[in-house]
Coordinates of C-alpha atoms in Angstrom, one line a residue:
L1 CA 35.4 59.1 -37.2
G2 CA 35.7 62.7 -35.9
S3 CA 32.2 62.6 -34.3
N4 CA 31.7 63.5 -30.6
Y5 CA 31.1 60.4 -28.6
L6 CA 29.8 62.3 -25.6
E7 CA 27.4 64.3 -27.8
A8 CA 26.0 61.1 -29.1
C9 CA 25.2 59.9 -25.6
R10 CA 23.7 63.3 -24.8
A11 CA 21.5 63.0 -27.9
A12 CA 19.9 59.8 -26.5
A13 CA 18.7 61.3 -23.3
H14 CA 15.6 59.1 -23.3
N15 CA 17.9 56.1 -23.1
P16 CA 19.0 55.4 -19.5
H17 CA 22.0 53.4 -20.7
A18 CA 23.2 56.3 -22.8
S19 CA 22.9 58.6 -19.7
A20 CA 24.9 56.0 -17.6
S21 CA 27.5 55.7 -20.4
L22 CA 27.9 59.6 -20.5
E23 CA 28.4 59.8 -16.7
G24 CA 30.9 56.9 -16.6
L25 CA 32.9 58.2 -19.5
Q26 CA 33.1 61.6 -18.2
A27 CA 34.4 60.1 -14.9
V28 CA 37.1 58.2 -16.8
L29 CA 38.2 61.2 -19.0
S30 CA 38.4 63.5 -15.9
G31 CA 40.5 61.0 -14.0
K32 CA 37.8 60.4 -11.3
A33 CA 37.5 56.7 -12.2
A34 CA 40.2 54.3 -13.1
S35 CA 37.7 52.4 -15.4
F36 CA 34.0 52.1 -16.4
S37 CA 31.9 49.1 -17.4
L38 CA 28.3 48.8 -18.4
E39 CA 26.1 46.1 -19.9
Y40 CA 23.4 47.4 -22.2
P41 CA 20.8 45.9 -24.8
G42 CA 21.0 46.7 -28.5
V43 CA 18.3 46.0 -31.2
E44 CA 19.6 44.3 -34.2
A45 CA 17.8 43.0 -37.4
D46 CA 17.6 39.5 -35.8
G47 CA 16.3 40.8 -32.5
R48 CA 17.7 42.1 -29.2
R49 CA 21.3 41.5 -28.4
W50 CA 23.5 42.4 -25.4
F51 CA 26.8 44.2 -25.1
V52 CA 29.3 45.3 -22.5
L53 CA 30.8 48.7 -22.8
Q54 CA 34.3 49.1 -21.1
A55 CA 36.3 52.3 -20.8
T56 CA 39.8 52.7 -19.7
P57 CA 42.2 55.8 -19.7
L58 CA 44.9 55.9 -22.4
G59 CA 47.8 56.1 -19.9
K60 CA 49.5 58.5 -17.4
G61 CA 49.8 62.0 -18.8
M62 CA 47.6 61.1 -21.9
A63 CA 44.2 62.6 -22.3
G64 CA 41.5 60.3 -23.7
A65 CA 40.2 56.8 -23.3
V66 CA 39.8 53.5 -25.0
I67 CA 36.2 52.4 -25.2
S68 CA 35.3 48.8 -26.3
H69 CA 32.0 47.1 -27.0
R70 CA 31.8 43.4 -26.8
D71 CA 28.9 41.1 -27.7
I72 CA 27.7 39.2 -24.6
T73 CA 24.4 38.0 -26.0
E74 CA 25.1 34.3 -25.5
R75 CA 26.3 34.8 -22.0
V76 CA 23.2 36.9 -21.1
H77 CA 20.9 34.4 -22.7
A78 CA 22.6 31.6 -20.7
I79 CA 22.3 33.5 -17.4
T80 CA 18.6 34.2 -18.3
E81 CA 17.9 30.6 -19.0
L82 CA 19.8 29.6 -15.9
K83 CA 17.8 32.0 -13.8
E84 CA 14.5 30.8 -15.4
S85 CA 15.5 27.2 -14.7
E86 CA 16.5 28.0 -11.1
E87 CA 13.1 29.8 -10.7
R88 CA 11.2 26.8 -12.1
F89 CA 13.0 24.4 -9.8
R90 CA 12.6 26.8 -6.9
I91 CA 8.8 26.9 -7.4
I92 CA 8.8 23.1 -7.7
V93 CA 10.8 22.6 -4.5
E94 CA 8.9 25.3 -2.6
T95 CA 5.4 23.9 -3.5
A96 CA 6.4 20.2 -3.3
Q97 CA 4.4 18.0 -1.0
E98 CA 7.6 16.3 0.1
A99 CA 10.1 17.9 2.5
V100 CA 13.3 18.9 0.6
M101 CA 16.4 19.4 2.8
M102 CA 20.0 20.0 2.1
I103 CA 22.9 19.3 4.5
D104 CA 26.6 20.2 4.3
A105 CA 29.5 17.8 4.7
A106 CA 29.0 18.2 8.5
A107 CA 25.4 17.0 8.3
D108 CA 24.2 20.6 9.2
I109 CA 21.0 21.7 7.5
I110 CA 21.6 24.4 5.0
Y111 CA 18.2 24.5 3.3
A112 CA 14.7 23.4 4.2
N113 CA 11.6 24.0 2.0
P114 CA 8.2 25.2 3.5
R115 CA 7.0 21.6 3.6
S116 CA 9.8 20.8 6.0
E117 CA 8.3 23.3 8.5
T118 CA 4.9 21.5 8.3
L119 CA 6.4 18.1 8.6
F120 CA 8.7 18.7 11.5
G121 CA 7.1 21.6 13.4
Y122 CA 10.1 23.8 13.3
S123 CA 10.4 27.1 11.4
T124 CA 13.1 27.5 8.8
A125 CA 15.1 29.8 11.0
E126 CA 15.1 27.0 13.7
L127 CA 16.2 24.4 11.2
L128 CA 19.1 26.2 9.4
N129 CA 22.6 25.5 10.6
Q130 CA 21.2 22.8 13.0
P131 CA 22.5 19.2 12.8
L132 CA 20.1 16.7 11.0
T133 CA 20.2 14.7 14.2
L134 CA 18.1 17.3 15.9
L135 CA 15.1 15.8 14.0
L136 CA 16.2 12.1 14.0
D137 CA 14.6 9.4 16.0
P138 CA 17.6 8.2 18.2
E139 CA 16.9 4.6 17.4
D140 CA 17.8 5.4 13.7
L141 CA 21.1 7.1 14.2
P142 CA 23.2 4.1 13.3
L143 CA 21.3 3.8 10.1
L144 CA 21.8 7.4 9.1
L145 CA 25.5 7.3 9.9
Q146 CA 25.8 4.2 7.7
K147 CA 24.0 5.9 4.8
F148 CA 26.0 9.1 5.3
K149 CA 29.1 7.2 4.7
R150 CA 27.7 5.8 1.4
R151 CA 26.8 9.4 0.4
R152 CA 30.5 10.4 0.8
L153 CA 31.3 7.7 -1.7
G154 CA 28.7 9.1 -4.2
Y155 CA 26.0 6.6 -3.8
S156 CA 22.2 7.5 -3.8
D157 CA 19.8 5.7 -1.5
Q158 CA 16.0 5.2 -0.8
Y159 CA 15.2 4.0 2.6
E160 CA 12.9 4.4 5.5
L161 CA 14.0 6.7 8.3
R162 CA 12.2 7.8 11.5
F163 CA 12.2 11.4 12.7
R164 CA 10.7 13.2 15.6
H165 CA 8.2 16.0 15.4
K166 CA 8.9 19.1 17.6
D167 CA 6.2 17.9 19.9
G168 CA 7.9 14.6 20.2
Q169 CA 5.6 12.5 18.0
R170 CA 7.3 9.9 15.8
I171 CA 7.3 10.4 12.1
W172 CA 7.9 7.6 9.5
T173 CA 9.4 8.7 6.4
M174 CA 10.7 7.5 3.0
L175 CA 14.0 9.3 2.2
N176 CA 15.5 9.6 -1.2
A177 CA 19.1 11.0 -0.8
S178 CA 21.8 12.0 -3.2
A179 CA 25.4 13.4 -2.8
L180 CA 26.3 17.0 -3.5
R181 CA 29.7 17.8 -5.0
A182 CA 31.7 21.0 -4.8
P183 CA 33.1 22.5 -8.1
D184 CA 36.4 20.7 -7.4
G185 CA 34.6 17.4 -7.0
T186 CA 34.9 17.1 -3.3
F187 CA 32.0 15.9 -1.2
A188 CA 29.9 19.0 -0.2
G189 CA 26.9 17.3 1.6
S190 CA 23.7 15.7 0.3
I191 CA 20.2 16.6 -0.7
G192 CA 17.2 14.5 0.4
M193 CA 13.5 14.4 -0.5
I194 CA 11.5 13.3 2.5
T195 CA 8.0 11.7 2.1
D196 CA 5.8 11.3 5.1
I197 CA 4.6 7.7 5.1
S198 CA 3.3 7.8 8.7
D199 CA -0.3 7.1 7.7
R200 CA 0.7 4.2 5.5
V201 CA 2.9 2.7 8.3
R202 CA 0.1 3.0 10.8
T203 CA -2.4 1.6 8.4
E204 CA -0.1 -1.4 7.7
A205 CA 0.2 -1.9 11.4
R206 CA -3.5 -1.9 11.9
L207 CA -3.9 -4.3 8.9
R208 CA -1.4 -6.6 10.4
R209 CA -3.2 -6.5 13.8
N210 CA -6.6 -7.0 12.1
E211 CA -5.1 -9.9 10.1
A212 CA -3.7 -11.5 13.2
R213 CA -7.0 -11.1 15.0
Y214 CA -9.1 -12.6 12.1
R215 CA -6.5 -15.3 11.6
S216 CA -6.9 -16.3 15.4
L217 CA -10.6 -16.1 15.0
V218 CA -10.6 -18.3 11.8
E219 CA -8.2 -20.8 13.3
S220 CA -10.4 -21.1 16.5
M221 CA -13.6 -21.7 14.5
H222 CA -15.7 -24.9 15.2
E223 CA -16.3 -25.1 11.5
G224 CA -13.8 -25.7 8.7
L225 CA -12.9 -22.8 6.4
I226 CA -11.2 -23.2 3.1
M227 CA -10.2 -20.8 0.3
V228 CA -10.1 -22.1 -3.3
R229 CA -8.9 -20.5 -6.5
R230 CA -11.2 -20.5 -9.5
G231 CA -9.3 -23.5 -10.9
G232 CA -10.3 -25.5 -7.7
V233 CA -6.9 -25.4 -6.0
I234 CA -6.9 -24.9 -2.3
T235 CA -5.0 -21.8 -1.1
Y236 CA -5.9 -21.9 2.5
A237 CA -7.4 -24.3 5.0
N238 CA -7.9 -23.6 8.7
D239 CA -6.9 -26.0 11.5
R240 CA -10.5 -27.3 11.9
F241 CA -10.8 -28.4 8.3
C242 CA -7.4 -30.2 8.5
A243 CA -8.5 -32.0 11.6
M244 CA -11.7 -32.8 9.9
L245 CA -9.9 -34.7 7.2
G246 CA -7.0 -35.9 9.4
R247 CA -4.4 -34.1 7.2
K248 CA -1.8 -31.4 7.6
K249 CA -2.0 -28.0 5.8
A250 CA 0.9 -29.0 3.7
E251 CA -1.1 -31.9 2.3
L252 CA -4.0 -29.7 1.4
T253 CA -2.5 -26.4 0.3
G254 CA -1.8 -26.3 -3.5
K255 CA -3.9 -29.4 -4.2
A256 CA -7.3 -29.8 -6.0
L257 CA -10.2 -29.6 -3.6
A258 CA -12.1 -32.4 -5.4
R259 CA -9.4 -35.1 -4.7
F260 CA -10.3 -35.0 -1.0
A261 CA -14.1 -35.5 -1.6
D262 CA -15.8 -38.8 -2.0
E263 CA -16.1 -39.8 -5.7
G264 CA -19.9 -39.4 -5.6
S265 CA -19.5 -35.8 -4.3
R266 CA -16.9 -34.5 -6.7
K267 CA -19.2 -33.8 -9.5
R268 CA -21.7 -31.9 -7.2
L269 CA -18.8 -30.1 -5.6
G270 CA -17.7 -28.8 -9.0
Q271 CA -21.2 -27.8 -10.0
M272 CA -21.7 -26.0 -6.7
F273 CA -18.7 -23.8 -7.0
S274 CA -19.5 -23.2 -10.7
A275 CA -23.0 -22.0 -10.0
R276 CA -21.9 -19.8 -7.1
S277 CA -19.4 -18.2 -9.4
A278 CA -22.2 -17.2 -11.7
T279 CA -24.7 -16.1 -9.2
G280 CA -22.3 -14.6 -6.6
E281 CA -24.7 -15.4 -3.7
T282 CA -24.0 -14.3 -0.2
P283 CA -22.5 -16.7 2.4
G284 CA -25.0 -19.0 4.0
A285 CA -27.6 -18.6 1.2
W286 CA -26.8 -22.0 -0.2
Q287 CA -25.6 -25.3 1.4
E288 CA -24.8 -28.6 -0.1
E289 CA -24.0 -31.9 1.6
I290 CA -20.7 -33.2 0.6
L291 CA -19.1 -36.4 1.6
W292 CA -15.2 -36.2 2.3
E293 CA -12.6 -38.9 2.5
H294 CA -10.7 -39.0 5.9
A295 CA -7.0 -39.8 5.8
G296 CA -7.9 -42.9 7.9
G297 CA -10.3 -44.2 5.3
R298 CA -13.6 -43.3 6.9
H299 CA -16.1 -40.9 5.4
I300 CA -16.9 -37.4 6.8
Y301 CA -20.3 -35.8 6.2
S302 CA -20.5 -32.1 5.9
L303 CA -22.5 -29.1 4.9
V304 CA -20.6 -26.8 2.6
S305 CA -21.6 -23.1 2.1
P306 CA -19.4 -21.3 -0.6
S307 CA -19.1 -17.7 -1.5
V308 CA -17.1 -15.7 -4.2
Y309 CA -14.4 -13.4 -3.4
A310 CA -13.1 -10.8 -5.9
D311 CA -9.6 -9.6 -6.8
E312 CA -8.5 -5.9 -7.0
E313 CA -10.5 -5.3 -10.2
G314 CA -13.7 -6.7 -8.8
K315 CA -13.5 -9.9 -10.9
A316 CA -14.2 -13.3 -9.3
A317 CA -10.8 -14.7 -8.2
G318 CA -12.0 -17.8 -6.2
F319 CA -14.2 -19.0 -3.4
F320 CA -14.2 -19.4 0.4
A321 CA -16.4 -21.9 2.0
V322 CA -17.6 -22.7 5.6
V323 CA -17.6 -26.6 6.2
T324 CA -19.6 -27.9 9.0
D325 CA -19.0 -31.4 10.1
T326 CA -22.3 -33.3 10.3
T327 CA -20.8 -36.9 10.7
E328 CA -22.0 -37.1 14.3
R329 CA -25.4 -35.7 13.5
K330 CA -25.7 -38.3 10.7
G331 CA -24.9 -41.0 13.2
L332 CA -27.5 -39.7 15.6
E333 CA -30.0 -39.4 12.7
S334 CA -29.2 -43.1 11.8
Q335 CA -29.7 -44.2 15.3
L336 CA -33.0 -42.3 15.6
L337 CA -34.2 -43.8 12.3
H338 CA -33.3 -47.3 13.7
S339 CA -35.2 -46.6 16.9
Q340 CA -38.2 -45.3 14.9
K341 CA -38.2 -48.5 12.9
L342 CA -38.1 -50.6 16.0
E343 CA -40.9 -48.4 17.4
A344 CA -43.0 -49.0 14.3
I345 CA -42.4 -52.7 14.5
G346 CA -43.4 -52.8 18.1
Q347 CA -46.5 -50.7 17.3
L348 CA -47.3 -53.1 14.5
A349 CA -46.9 -56.1 16.6
A350 CA -49.0 -54.7 19.3
G351 CA -51.7 -53.9 16.8
I352 CA -51.7 -57.4 15.3
A353 CA -51.9 -58.9 18.8
H354 CA -54.8 -56.7 19.5
E355 CA -56.5 -57.6 16.2
I356 CA -56.1 -61.4 16.9
N357 CA -57.1 -61.1 20.6
T358 CA -60.4 -59.5 19.9
P359 CA -62.0 -62.2 17.7
A360 CA -60.3 -64.9 19.9
Q361 CA -62.1 -63.4 23.0
Y362 CA -65.3 -63.4 21.0
V363 CA -65.0 -67.0 20.0
G364 CA -63.9 -68.0 23.5
N365 CA -66.8 -66.1 25.2
N366 CA -69.4 -67.5 22.9
T367 CA -68.0 -71.0 23.4
Q368 CA -68.3 -70.5 27.2
F369 CA -71.9 -69.4 26.7
I370 CA -72.9 -72.4 24.4
K371 CA -71.2 -74.8 26.9
G372 CA -73.2 -73.3 29.9
A373 CA -76.5 -73.3 27.8
F374 CA -76.0 -77.0 26.8
E375 CA -75.3 -77.9 30.4
D376 CA -78.5 -76.3 31.5
L377 CA -80.5 -78.1 28.6
L378 CA -79.0 -81.5 29.5

């Protein structure tokens, strides 16, 4: 008490806050300012703290001022933490590989991160305050309007949405959107994270086309094709194999392969797949003759060439096998064998006749000679 406040400020000339306080207090004391306020740091035993200095005149016709110092450390720390948090999230959003956009209640764009520029081909200046429909594929407008209604109700969604690049190219995206609320709780818009899935969609489309192409190729094969799990259960059979056994796919799929083979071939069939699982030989490297039972009761001869297929981890998951119907060839081979037998019998008969004819001619010729000789003698 009794010390000069202004002199204390002048004594700390090296402290910019003291200089600012001196200037502000003089303005209040001289009547040039109605009030003065200044936030400044102070060093305490437990570390730095923050205060706010406020100065107001005593009143009309009264010289002097009231100066108060209030501790605002918690508020400053909270503001600092908030700024640091905002900076962290700003960095995350600005460097994210996904486009992040915010729209207001009227669906106008109010924020777009740098990735949005790359994804859509528009600059941030071109995007701000523009309706989101500027970027939208017209075919997906009903879907967006439907989802926007849900956003007003506070629901979050994840769904695929198609946009258009500035050059007109279609962009497939996965959109994660959430509602934004104003301080009073009213709907203020929404924020969305947009992931470009165009490559994935195009890859899936190519896979579907390739699958359809190979399925058509497999179904039009002249050989049967089957896929079997490690347990021996059929997971796929093409039309040719079904026709070979005179059965429908529903009769084969999910059933054990061995039950459709002749009893004498079942053991060999199991051994063949088991050995192929161990060796992992390439298709066509090994063939076995397997006899199948047709639905009509007859037998079907075939050559089976199995090969192992692996799962996602590279482990053997089952087998696929090409089955060639050799029944007709077997019939031709049987006919050929029968013809060869008849030919051999004919050759044998001809040889025997020849062997009999030669001594018979010898005997006959000599008999004729003796008869003539006796006639001459007599």
